[in-house]
């Protein structure tokens, strides 16, 4: 069986035997990859620290029948050390890699890889609020997967805005006439915040009032989990926008 190289983000790891680990990775060119890293739990391991969650690495893998085998690993981005020492960054990063792990293989594209790398880099640098970085990532990852929410025109009838009801089941912002009874009305500031998060307009995000930040985070979480059809466990540990 051939060997191959790729750039990867480490999503999660599982113990295997006494010294090995199974590593789940999102790669740039081969989608999601599961591989065995032999001996990485030993203190003398040559590359164990490079195969921890949130790390970005250039790996050489041997293509196995069921699981590939990690032969080499070189660090490309050591984001884990700057993430794990801050609770907000750590919980946001966990939600990001958990979401990436939920992607179907057909959705694990080079664009998804680059988006995750950019999100982890932003968390490690701490230039923006951790929850806002996560919200921006979730909106964009949904868009790349074909589930871009409507953030201006009504998702159901196409009526021009301003509209400020958000209904995940209908695809995003909806007008007064299309909003089912009991729908959440999030307000124009939160709608503006959603657009800024999608576009990466960080000056607008930073200037948003706390209520708009909280409302936007709530609908982003609901929208993402609706389309993934199951909850993201890490979101329950997040304390709110900061």
Short mmCIF file of N, CA, C and O in Angstrom, two decimals, residues 70-135:
data_model
loop_
_atom_site.label_atom_id
_atom_site.label_comp_id
_atom_site.label_asym_id
_atom_site.label_seq_id
_atom_site.Cartn_x
_atom_site.Cartn_y
_atom_site.Cartn_z
N UNK A 70 0.48 6.66 10.99
CA UNK A 70 1.30 7.87 10.95
C UNK A 70 2.76 7.47 10.99
O UNK A 70 3.22 6.79 11.93
N UNK A 71 3.51 7.89 9.98
CA UNK A 71 4.94 7.58 9.92
C UNK A 71 5.81 8.76 10.34
O UNK A 71 6.84 8.59 10.99
N UNK A 72 5.39 9.97 9.96
CA UNK A 72 6.13 11.18 10.31
C UNK A 72 5.13 12.29 10.59
O UNK A 72 4.01 12.27 10.07
N UNK A 73 5.56 13.27 11.39
CA UNK A 73 4.72 14.44 11.66
C UNK A 73 5.61 15.64 11.95
O UNK A 73 6.49 15.57 12.83
N UNK A 74 5.40 16.71 11.22
CA UNK A 74 6.13 17.96 11.41
C UNK A 74 5.13 19.07 11.73
O UNK A 74 4.12 19.21 11.04
N UNK A 75 5.41 19.85 12.75
CA UNK A 75 4.48 20.89 13.18
C UNK A 75 4.41 22.03 12.16
O UNK A 75 5.43 22.53 11.69
N UNK A 76 3.18 22.46 11.84
CA UNK A 76 2.95 23.64 11.00
C UNK A 76 2.31 24.78 11.79
O UNK A 76 2.45 25.94 11.41
N UNK A 77 1.60 24.44 12.85
CA UNK A 77 0.95 25.46 13.67
C UNK A 77 0.73 24.93 15.08
O UNK A 77 -0.10 24.04 15.29
N UNK A 78 1.48 25.44 16.03
CA UNK A 78 1.37 24.97 17.43
C UNK A 78 0.37 25.85 18.18
O UNK A 78 0.73 26.64 19.05
N UNK A 79 -0.91 25.70 17.82
CA UNK A 79 -1.93 26.56 18.41
C UNK A 79 -2.43 26.03 19.75
O UNK A 79 -2.99 26.78 20.55
N UNK A 80 -2.24 24.75 19.99
CA UNK A 80 -2.79 24.15 21.19
C UNK A 80 -2.31 24.79 22.49
O UNK A 80 -3.10 25.01 23.41
N UNK A 81 -1.02 25.10 22.58
CA UNK A 81 -0.46 25.64 23.82
C UNK A 81 -1.10 26.97 24.20
O UNK A 81 -1.32 27.25 25.39
N UNK A 82 -1.42 27.81 23.22
CA UNK A 82 -2.03 29.12 23.50
C UNK A 82 -3.54 29.02 23.69
O UNK A 82 -4.15 29.96 24.18
N UNK A 83 -4.12 27.90 23.30
CA UNK A 83 -5.57 27.73 23.44
C UNK A 83 -5.94 27.10 24.77
O UNK A 83 -6.85 27.55 25.46
N UNK A 84 -5.23 26.06 25.17
CA UNK A 84 -5.65 25.27 26.35
C UNK A 84 -5.50 26.02 27.66
O UNK A 84 -6.10 25.65 28.67
N UNK A 85 -4.69 27.09 27.70
CA UNK A 85 -4.49 27.82 28.96
C UNK A 85 -5.58 28.87 29.20
O UNK A 85 -5.59 29.52 30.24
N UNK A 86 -6.48 29.06 28.24
CA UNK A 86 -7.60 30.00 28.39
C UNK A 86 -8.90 29.23 28.23
O UNK A 86 -9.14 28.63 27.18
N UNK A 87 -9.74 29.26 29.25
CA UNK A 87 -10.95 28.45 29.23
C UNK A 87 -11.84 28.80 28.04
O UNK A 87 -12.35 27.91 27.35
N UNK A 88 -12.04 30.10 27.78
CA UNK A 88 -12.94 30.49 26.70
C UNK A 88 -12.41 30.02 25.34
O UNK A 88 -13.17 29.55 24.50
N UNK A 89 -11.10 30.15 25.14
CA UNK A 89 -10.52 29.69 23.88
C UNK A 89 -10.63 28.16 23.77
O UNK A 89 -10.93 27.63 22.69
N UNK A 90 -10.38 27.47 24.86
CA UNK A 90 -10.39 26.01 24.86
C UNK A 90 -11.78 25.48 24.52
O UNK A 90 -11.93 24.57 23.70
N UNK A 91 -12.81 26.03 25.16
CA UNK A 91 -14.16 25.54 24.89
C UNK A 91 -14.61 25.89 23.48
O UNK A 91 -15.28 25.09 22.82
N UNK A 92 -14.24 27.08 23.00
CA UNK A 92 -14.59 27.44 21.62
C UNK A 92 -13.88 26.53 20.62
O UNK A 92 -14.48 26.07 19.64
N UNK A 93 -12.60 26.25 20.86
CA UNK A 93 -11.85 25.36 19.97
C UNK A 93 -12.44 23.96 19.97
O UNK A 93 -12.52 23.31 18.92
N UNK A 94 -12.87 23.47 21.13
CA UNK A 94 -13.50 22.16 21.19
C UNK A 94 -14.78 22.12 20.35
O UNK A 94 -15.05 21.13 19.66
N UNK A 95 -15.58 23.19 20.42
CA UNK A 95 -16.80 23.24 19.62
C UNK A 95 -16.47 23.26 18.12
O UNK A 95 -17.19 22.65 17.31
N UNK A 96 -15.40 23.94 17.75
CA UNK A 96 -15.02 24.01 16.34
C UNK A 96 -14.57 22.65 15.81
O UNK A 96 -15.02 22.21 14.73
N UNK A 97 -13.69 21.96 16.55
CA UNK A 97 -13.21 20.67 16.04
C UNK A 97 -14.31 19.62 16.11
O UNK A 97 -14.36 18.71 15.27
N UNK A 98 -15.22 19.74 17.09
CA UNK A 98 -16.34 18.81 17.14
C UNK A 98 -17.25 18.99 15.94
O UNK A 98 -17.73 18.02 15.34
N UNK A 99 -17.48 20.25 15.56
CA UNK A 99 -18.29 20.52 14.36
C UNK A 99 -17.60 19.98 13.11
O UNK A 99 -18.24 19.35 12.26
N UNK A 100 -16.30 20.22 12.99
CA UNK A 100 -15.56 19.72 11.84
C UNK A 100 -15.61 18.20 11.77
O UNK A 100 -15.69 17.61 10.68
N UNK A 101 -15.59 17.55 12.93
CA UNK A 101 -15.64 16.09 12.96
C UNK A 101 -17.00 15.56 12.53
O UNK A 101 -17.12 14.42 12.07
N UNK A 102 -18.04 16.38 12.68
CA UNK A 102 -19.39 15.95 12.29
C UNK A 102 -19.64 16.06 10.78
O UNK A 102 -20.66 15.60 10.28
N UNK A 103 -18.75 16.71 10.07
CA UNK A 103 -18.95 16.89 8.63
C UNK A 103 -18.96 15.54 7.94
O UNK A 103 -18.19 14.63 8.28
N UNK A 104 -19.82 15.41 6.95
CA UNK A 104 -19.76 14.24 6.09
C UNK A 104 -18.47 14.27 5.28
O UNK A 104 -17.89 15.33 5.05
N UNK A 105 -18.02 13.11 4.85
CA UNK A 105 -16.77 13.06 4.10
C UNK A 105 -16.82 13.95 2.86
O UNK A 105 -15.83 14.58 2.50
N UNK A 106 -17.99 14.03 2.21
CA UNK A 106 -18.11 14.86 1.01
C UNK A 106 -17.98 16.34 1.31
O UNK A 106 -17.70 17.14 0.42
N UNK A 107 -18.19 16.72 2.58
CA UNK A 107 -18.10 18.13 2.97
C UNK A 107 -16.72 18.51 3.48
O UNK A 107 -16.45 19.69 3.70
N UNK A 108 -15.85 17.53 3.71
CA UNK A 108 -14.52 17.79 4.26
C UNK A 108 -13.58 18.22 3.14
O UNK A 108 -12.72 17.47 2.68
N UNK A 109 -13.73 19.44 2.69
CA UNK A 109 -13.03 19.97 1.53
C UNK A 109 -11.81 20.78 1.96
O UNK A 109 -11.64 21.11 3.14
N UNK A 110 -10.93 21.14 1.00
CA UNK A 110 -9.81 22.03 1.34
C UNK A 110 -10.26 23.35 1.96
O UNK A 110 -9.59 23.89 2.85
N UNK A 111 -11.41 23.87 1.51
CA UNK A 111 -11.92 25.12 2.09
C UNK A 111 -12.29 24.94 3.55
O UNK A 111 -12.06 25.83 4.38
N UNK A 112 -12.86 23.77 3.90
CA UNK A 112 -13.19 23.49 5.29
C UNK A 112 -11.91 23.41 6.13
O UNK A 112 -11.87 23.90 7.27
N UNK A 113 -10.89 22.78 5.59
CA UNK A 113 -9.60 22.69 6.29
C UNK A 113 -9.03 24.08 6.56
O UNK A 113 -8.64 24.40 7.69
N UNK A 114 -9.00 24.92 5.54
CA UNK A 114 -8.43 26.26 5.69
C UNK A 114 -9.25 27.10 6.66
O UNK A 114 -8.69 27.89 7.43
N UNK A 115 -10.56 26.95 6.64
CA UNK A 115 -11.42 27.69 7.56
C UNK A 115 -11.12 27.30 9.00
O UNK A 115 -11.02 28.15 9.88
N UNK A 116 -10.96 26.00 9.26
CA UNK A 116 -10.67 25.55 10.62
C UNK A 116 -9.30 26.03 11.08
O UNK A 116 -9.14 26.48 12.22
N UNK A 117 -8.31 25.94 10.21
CA UNK A 117 -6.97 26.44 10.56
C UNK A 117 -7.03 27.92 10.90
O UNK A 117 -6.45 28.37 11.90
N UNK A 118 -7.74 28.70 10.10
CA UNK A 118 -7.86 30.14 10.37
C UNK A 118 -8.56 30.41 11.68
O UNK A 118 -8.16 31.32 12.43
N UNK A 119 -9.61 29.64 12.00
CA UNK A 119 -10.31 29.83 13.26
C UNK A 119 -9.45 29.51 14.46
O UNK A 119 -9.43 30.25 15.45
N UNK A 120 -8.69 28.41 14.40
CA UNK A 120 -7.80 28.05 15.51
C UNK A 120 -6.68 29.06 15.67
O UNK A 120 -6.29 29.41 16.80
N UNK A 121 -6.17 29.57 14.55
CA UNK A 121 -5.13 30.59 14.62
C UNK A 121 -5.67 31.85 15.29
O UNK A 121 -5.00 32.46 16.13
N UNK A 122 -6.89 32.26 14.94
CA UNK A 122 -7.49 33.44 15.55
C UNK A 122 -7.70 33.25 17.05
O UNK A 122 -7.47 34.18 17.85
N UNK A 123 -8.13 32.06 17.46
CA UNK A 123 -8.29 31.80 18.89
C UNK A 123 -6.95 31.87 19.61
O UNK A 123 -6.84 32.44 20.70
N UNK A 124 -5.92 31.27 19.02
CA UNK A 124 -4.61 31.25 19.67
C UNK A 124 -4.04 32.65 19.85
O UNK A 124 -3.42 32.96 20.87
N UNK A 125 -4.28 33.53 18.88
CA UNK A 125 -3.77 34.90 18.96
C UNK A 125 -4.59 35.77 19.90
O UNK A 125 -4.09 36.77 20.42
N UNK A 126 -5.86 35.40 20.12
CA UNK A 126 -6.70 36.16 21.03
C UNK A 126 -7.03 37.56 20.56
O UNK A 126 -7.30 38.45 21.38
N UNK A 127 -7.06 37.77 19.25
CA UNK A 127 -7.33 39.11 18.73
C UNK A 127 -8.81 39.47 18.76
O UNK A 127 -9.16 40.64 18.73
N UNK A 128 -9.68 38.47 18.82
CA UNK A 128 -11.12 38.70 18.88
C UNK A 128 -11.71 37.85 19.99
O UNK A 128 -11.07 36.93 20.51
N UNK A 129 -12.93 38.15 20.39
CA UNK A 129 -13.59 37.37 21.42
C UNK A 129 -13.74 35.92 20.98
O UNK A 129 -14.08 35.63 19.83
N UNK A 130 -13.51 35.01 21.91
CA UNK A 130 -13.52 33.58 21.57
C UNK A 130 -14.87 33.14 21.04
O UNK A 130 -14.96 32.39 20.06
N UNK A 131 -15.97 33.60 21.67
CA UNK A 131 -17.29 33.18 21.21
C UNK A 131 -17.59 33.76 19.84
O UNK A 131 -18.23 33.10 19.01
N UNK A 132 -17.13 34.95 19.57
CA UNK A 132 -17.36 35.55 18.25
C UNK A 132 -16.58 34.81 17.16
O UNK A 132 -17.08 34.62 16.04
N UNK A 133 -15.35 34.39 17.48
CA UNK A 133 -14.58 33.58 16.53
C UNK A 133 -15.31 32.29 16.22
O UNK A 133 -15.43 31.87 15.07
N UNK A 134 -15.83 31.65 17.27
CA UNK A 134 -16.60 30.42 17.08
C UNK A 134 -17.85 30.67 16.24
O UNK A 134 -18.13 29.91 15.31
N UNK A 135 -18.61 31.72 16.57
CA UNK A 135 -19.83 32.00 15.82
C UNK A 135 -19.53 32.26 14.35
O UNK A 135 -20.26 31.80 13.46
#
